[in-house]
Short mmCIF file of C-alpha atoms in Angstrom, two decimals:
data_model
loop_
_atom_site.label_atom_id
_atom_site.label_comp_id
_atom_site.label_asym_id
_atom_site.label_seq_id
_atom_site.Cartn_x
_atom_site.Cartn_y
_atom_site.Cartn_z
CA UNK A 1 21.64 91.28 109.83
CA UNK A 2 23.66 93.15 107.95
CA UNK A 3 26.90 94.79 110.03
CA UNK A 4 27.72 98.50 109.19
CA UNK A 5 31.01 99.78 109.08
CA UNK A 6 32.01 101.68 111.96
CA UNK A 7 34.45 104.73 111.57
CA UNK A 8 35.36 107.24 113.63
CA UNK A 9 34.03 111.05 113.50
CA UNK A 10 35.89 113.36 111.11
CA UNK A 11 38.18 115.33 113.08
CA UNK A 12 40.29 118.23 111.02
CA UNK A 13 44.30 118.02 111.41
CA UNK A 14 45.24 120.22 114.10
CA UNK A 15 48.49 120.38 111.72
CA UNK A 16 47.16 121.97 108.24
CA UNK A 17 45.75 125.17 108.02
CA UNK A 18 46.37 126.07 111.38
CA UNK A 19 47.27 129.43 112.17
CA UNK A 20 50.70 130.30 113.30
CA UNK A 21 50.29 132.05 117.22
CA UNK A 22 52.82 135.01 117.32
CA UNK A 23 54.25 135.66 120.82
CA UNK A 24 52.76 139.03 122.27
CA UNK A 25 55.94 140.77 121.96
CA UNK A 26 55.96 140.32 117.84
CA UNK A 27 53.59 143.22 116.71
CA UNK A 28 55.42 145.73 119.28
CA UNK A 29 59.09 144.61 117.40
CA UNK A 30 57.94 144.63 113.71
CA UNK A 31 57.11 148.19 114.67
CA UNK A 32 59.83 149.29 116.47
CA UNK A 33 62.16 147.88 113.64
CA UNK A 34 60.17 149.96 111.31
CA UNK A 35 60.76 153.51 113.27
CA UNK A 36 64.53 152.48 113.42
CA UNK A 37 64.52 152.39 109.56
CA UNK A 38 62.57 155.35 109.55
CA UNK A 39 65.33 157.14 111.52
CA UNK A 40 68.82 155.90 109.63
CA UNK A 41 67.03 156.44 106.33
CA UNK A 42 65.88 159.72 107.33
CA UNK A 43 69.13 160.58 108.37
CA UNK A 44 70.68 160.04 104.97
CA UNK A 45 68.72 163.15 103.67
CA UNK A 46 69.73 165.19 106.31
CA UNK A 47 71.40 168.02 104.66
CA UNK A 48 75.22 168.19 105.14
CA UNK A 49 76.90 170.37 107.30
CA UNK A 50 78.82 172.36 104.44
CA UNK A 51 75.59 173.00 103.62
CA UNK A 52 73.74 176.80 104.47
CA UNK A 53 70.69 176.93 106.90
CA UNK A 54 67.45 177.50 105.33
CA UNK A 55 67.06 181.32 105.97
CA UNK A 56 70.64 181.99 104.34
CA UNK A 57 69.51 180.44 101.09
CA UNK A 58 66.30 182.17 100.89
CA UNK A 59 68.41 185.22 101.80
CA UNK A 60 70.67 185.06 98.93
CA UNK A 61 68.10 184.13 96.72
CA UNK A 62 66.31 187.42 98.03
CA UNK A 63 69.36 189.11 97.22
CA UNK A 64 69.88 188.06 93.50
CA UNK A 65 66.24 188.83 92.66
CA UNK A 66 66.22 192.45 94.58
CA UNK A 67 69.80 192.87 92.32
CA UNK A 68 68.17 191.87 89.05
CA UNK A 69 65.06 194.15 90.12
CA UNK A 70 67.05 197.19 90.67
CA UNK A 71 69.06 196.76 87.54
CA UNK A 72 65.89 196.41 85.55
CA UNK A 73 63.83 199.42 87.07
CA UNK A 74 66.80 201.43 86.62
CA UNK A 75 67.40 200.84 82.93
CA UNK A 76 63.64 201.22 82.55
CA UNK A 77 64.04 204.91 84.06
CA UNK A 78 67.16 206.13 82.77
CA UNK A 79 65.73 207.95 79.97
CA UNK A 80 64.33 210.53 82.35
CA UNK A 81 66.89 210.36 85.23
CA UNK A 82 70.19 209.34 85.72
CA UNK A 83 70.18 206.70 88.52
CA UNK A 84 73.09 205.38 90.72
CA UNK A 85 73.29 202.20 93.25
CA UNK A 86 73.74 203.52 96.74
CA UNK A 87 72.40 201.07 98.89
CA UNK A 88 72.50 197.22 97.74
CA UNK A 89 72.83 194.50 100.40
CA UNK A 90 71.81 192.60 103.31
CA UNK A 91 70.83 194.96 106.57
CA UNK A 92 69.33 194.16 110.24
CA UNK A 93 66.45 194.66 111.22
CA UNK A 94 67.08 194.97 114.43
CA UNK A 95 67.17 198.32 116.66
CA UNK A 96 70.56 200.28 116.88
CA UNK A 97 71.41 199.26 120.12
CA UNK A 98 70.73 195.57 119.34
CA UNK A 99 74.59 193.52 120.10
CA UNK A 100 73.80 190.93 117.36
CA UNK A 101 72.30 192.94 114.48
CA UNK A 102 73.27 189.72 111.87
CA UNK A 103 70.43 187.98 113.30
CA UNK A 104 67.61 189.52 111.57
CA UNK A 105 67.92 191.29 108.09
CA UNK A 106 66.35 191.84 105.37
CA UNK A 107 67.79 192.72 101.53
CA UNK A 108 67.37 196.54 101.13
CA UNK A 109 68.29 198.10 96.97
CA UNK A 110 68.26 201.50 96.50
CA UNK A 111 68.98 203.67 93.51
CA UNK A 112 69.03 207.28 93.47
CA UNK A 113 69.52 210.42 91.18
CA UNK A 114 68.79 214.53 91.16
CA UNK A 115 66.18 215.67 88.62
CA UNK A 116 65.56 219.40 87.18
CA UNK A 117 61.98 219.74 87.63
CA UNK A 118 58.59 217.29 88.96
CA UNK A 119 58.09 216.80 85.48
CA UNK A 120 61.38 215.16 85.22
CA UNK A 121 60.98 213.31 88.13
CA UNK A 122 57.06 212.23 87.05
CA UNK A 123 58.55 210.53 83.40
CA UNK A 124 61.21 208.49 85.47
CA UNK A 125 58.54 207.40 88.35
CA UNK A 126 56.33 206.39 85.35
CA UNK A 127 58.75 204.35 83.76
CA UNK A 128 59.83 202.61 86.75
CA UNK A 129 55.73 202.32 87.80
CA UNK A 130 55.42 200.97 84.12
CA UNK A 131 57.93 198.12 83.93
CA UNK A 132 56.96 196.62 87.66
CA UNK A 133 53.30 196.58 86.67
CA UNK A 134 54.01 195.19 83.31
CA UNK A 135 55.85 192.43 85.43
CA UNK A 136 53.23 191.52 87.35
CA UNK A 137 53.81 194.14 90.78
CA UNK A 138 50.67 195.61 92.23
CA UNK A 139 50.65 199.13 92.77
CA UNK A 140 49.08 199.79 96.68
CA UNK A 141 49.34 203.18 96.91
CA UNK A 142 50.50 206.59 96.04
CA UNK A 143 50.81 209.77 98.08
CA UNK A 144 51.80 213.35 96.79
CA UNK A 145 52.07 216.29 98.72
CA UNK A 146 53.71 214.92 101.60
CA UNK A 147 56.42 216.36 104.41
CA UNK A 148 59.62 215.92 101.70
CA UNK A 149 57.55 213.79 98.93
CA UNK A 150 55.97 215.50 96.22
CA UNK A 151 54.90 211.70 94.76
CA UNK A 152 55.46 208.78 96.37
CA UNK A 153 54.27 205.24 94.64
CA UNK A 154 54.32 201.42 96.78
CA UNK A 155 54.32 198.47 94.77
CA UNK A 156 53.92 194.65 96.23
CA UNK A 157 54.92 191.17 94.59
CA UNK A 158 54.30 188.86 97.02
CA UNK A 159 57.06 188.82 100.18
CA UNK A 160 58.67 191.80 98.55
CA UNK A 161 57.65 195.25 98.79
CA UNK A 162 59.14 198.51 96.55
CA UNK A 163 58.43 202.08 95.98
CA UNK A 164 59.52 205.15 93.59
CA UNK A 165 59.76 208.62 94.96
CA UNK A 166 60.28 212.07 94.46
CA UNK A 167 61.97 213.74 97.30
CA UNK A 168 62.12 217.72 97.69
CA UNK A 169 64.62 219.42 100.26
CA UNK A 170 64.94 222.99 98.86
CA UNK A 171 65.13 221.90 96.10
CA UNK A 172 63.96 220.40 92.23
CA UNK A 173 64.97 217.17 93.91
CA UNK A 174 65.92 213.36 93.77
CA UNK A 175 64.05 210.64 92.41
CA UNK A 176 64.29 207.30 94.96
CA UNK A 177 63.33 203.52 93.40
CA UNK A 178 64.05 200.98 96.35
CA UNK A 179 63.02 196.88 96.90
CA UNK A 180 63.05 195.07 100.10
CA UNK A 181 62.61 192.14 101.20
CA UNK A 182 61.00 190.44 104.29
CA UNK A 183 62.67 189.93 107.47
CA UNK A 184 64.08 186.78 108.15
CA UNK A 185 65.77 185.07 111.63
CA UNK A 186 69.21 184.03 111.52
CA UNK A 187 71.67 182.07 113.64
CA UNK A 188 74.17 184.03 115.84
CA UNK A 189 77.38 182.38 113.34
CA UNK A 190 75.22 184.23 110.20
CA UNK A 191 77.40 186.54 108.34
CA UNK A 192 75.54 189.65 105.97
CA UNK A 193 76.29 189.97 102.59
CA UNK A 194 76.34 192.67 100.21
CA UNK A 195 76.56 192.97 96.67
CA UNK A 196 79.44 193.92 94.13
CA UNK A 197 77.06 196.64 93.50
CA UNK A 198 76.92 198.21 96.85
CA UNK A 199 79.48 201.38 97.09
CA UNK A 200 80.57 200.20 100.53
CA UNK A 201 81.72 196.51 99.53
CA UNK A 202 84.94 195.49 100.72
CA UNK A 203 84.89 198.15 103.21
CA UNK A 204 85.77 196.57 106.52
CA UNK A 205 82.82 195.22 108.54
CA UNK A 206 82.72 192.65 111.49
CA UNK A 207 79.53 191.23 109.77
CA UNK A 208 79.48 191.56 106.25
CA UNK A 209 81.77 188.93 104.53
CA UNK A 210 83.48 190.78 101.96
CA UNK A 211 84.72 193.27 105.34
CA UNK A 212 86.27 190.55 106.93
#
């Protein structure tokens, strides 16, 4: 009779291969160590606190483009009128009676100047209609015949809004190009700015900077 060899049943090692248990709590700290890193690296970007809020940078940069705008449509027109700055800065929005008026405002430039005659005032509106089409400004509208307007033309370039007008009050006239911007909100410490241009900078103001 031949005896067989008698070994025991295969058993795998409990020891290789076996997967590591993680104590409940493990998942729930990985992930709360990630949102802390989040938050300290996020707060390296933050911006600085020299820095200008939001709506006071996109105010100023409203400000330089309406001052480069004016500049242009004024040069464009000065062969049929002779256009001043009177109006070239930051204003509210806000109604009159309104105690914090710096809150709200939106960039207003306006240029003006008297012409002889509507056919004058026609060549300068052209001109100005001209170069602001030719730079990509849609013309909306145009009225004529209105209370004080003989011709009045709206333009749009995205946010910002213009027009060119001839007024009449008893007279051959004045011929109007103004830009504006949009409104925007502003903190109560936000301080209006007008430019160089303006006839009333430096003048003393309790909100404009250069008034202080």
């Amino acid at each position: 009779m031949t005896m067989r060899e008698s070994f025991p049943p295969h058993r795998p090692s409990r020891l290789r291969g076996r997967a590591r248990r993680r104590r409940p709590g493990f998942a729930a700290s990985l992930t709360t160590a990630a949102a802390l890193s989040a938050i300290i690296l996020g707060g390296c970007a933050m911006p600085q606190e020299n820095q200008p809020p939001e709506s006071q940078a996109t105010s100023q940069d409203y400000g330089r483009q309406l001052e480069q705008l004016l500049a242009q449509a004024m040069a464009e027109a000065s062969s049929a009128a002779d256009l001043k700055v009177n109006v070239l800065r930051e204003e509210t929005c806000l109604r009159p009676e309104n105690d914090q008026p710096q809150t709200q405002t939106a960039w207003i430039a306006r240029a003006t100047g008297d012409v002889a005659d509507t056919e004058q005032a026609n060549a300068a509106l052209d001109a100005a209609a001209g170069y602001l089409t030719a730079h990509g400004w849609e013309q909306k509208n145009e009225t004529t015949a209105q209370t004080g307007d003989v011709r009045k033309l709206y333009f749009r370039s995205g946010d910002l809004g213009a027009t060119a007008a001839h007024h009449t009050l008893g007279g051959p006239g004045t011929v109007v190009l103004s830009f504006n911007s949009p409104c925007l909100d502003h903190p109560e410490d936000h301080r209006m700015v007008r430019s160089e241009q303006d006839p009333e900078y430096g003048k003393n103001s309790q909100y404009y900077d250069d008034g202080a």
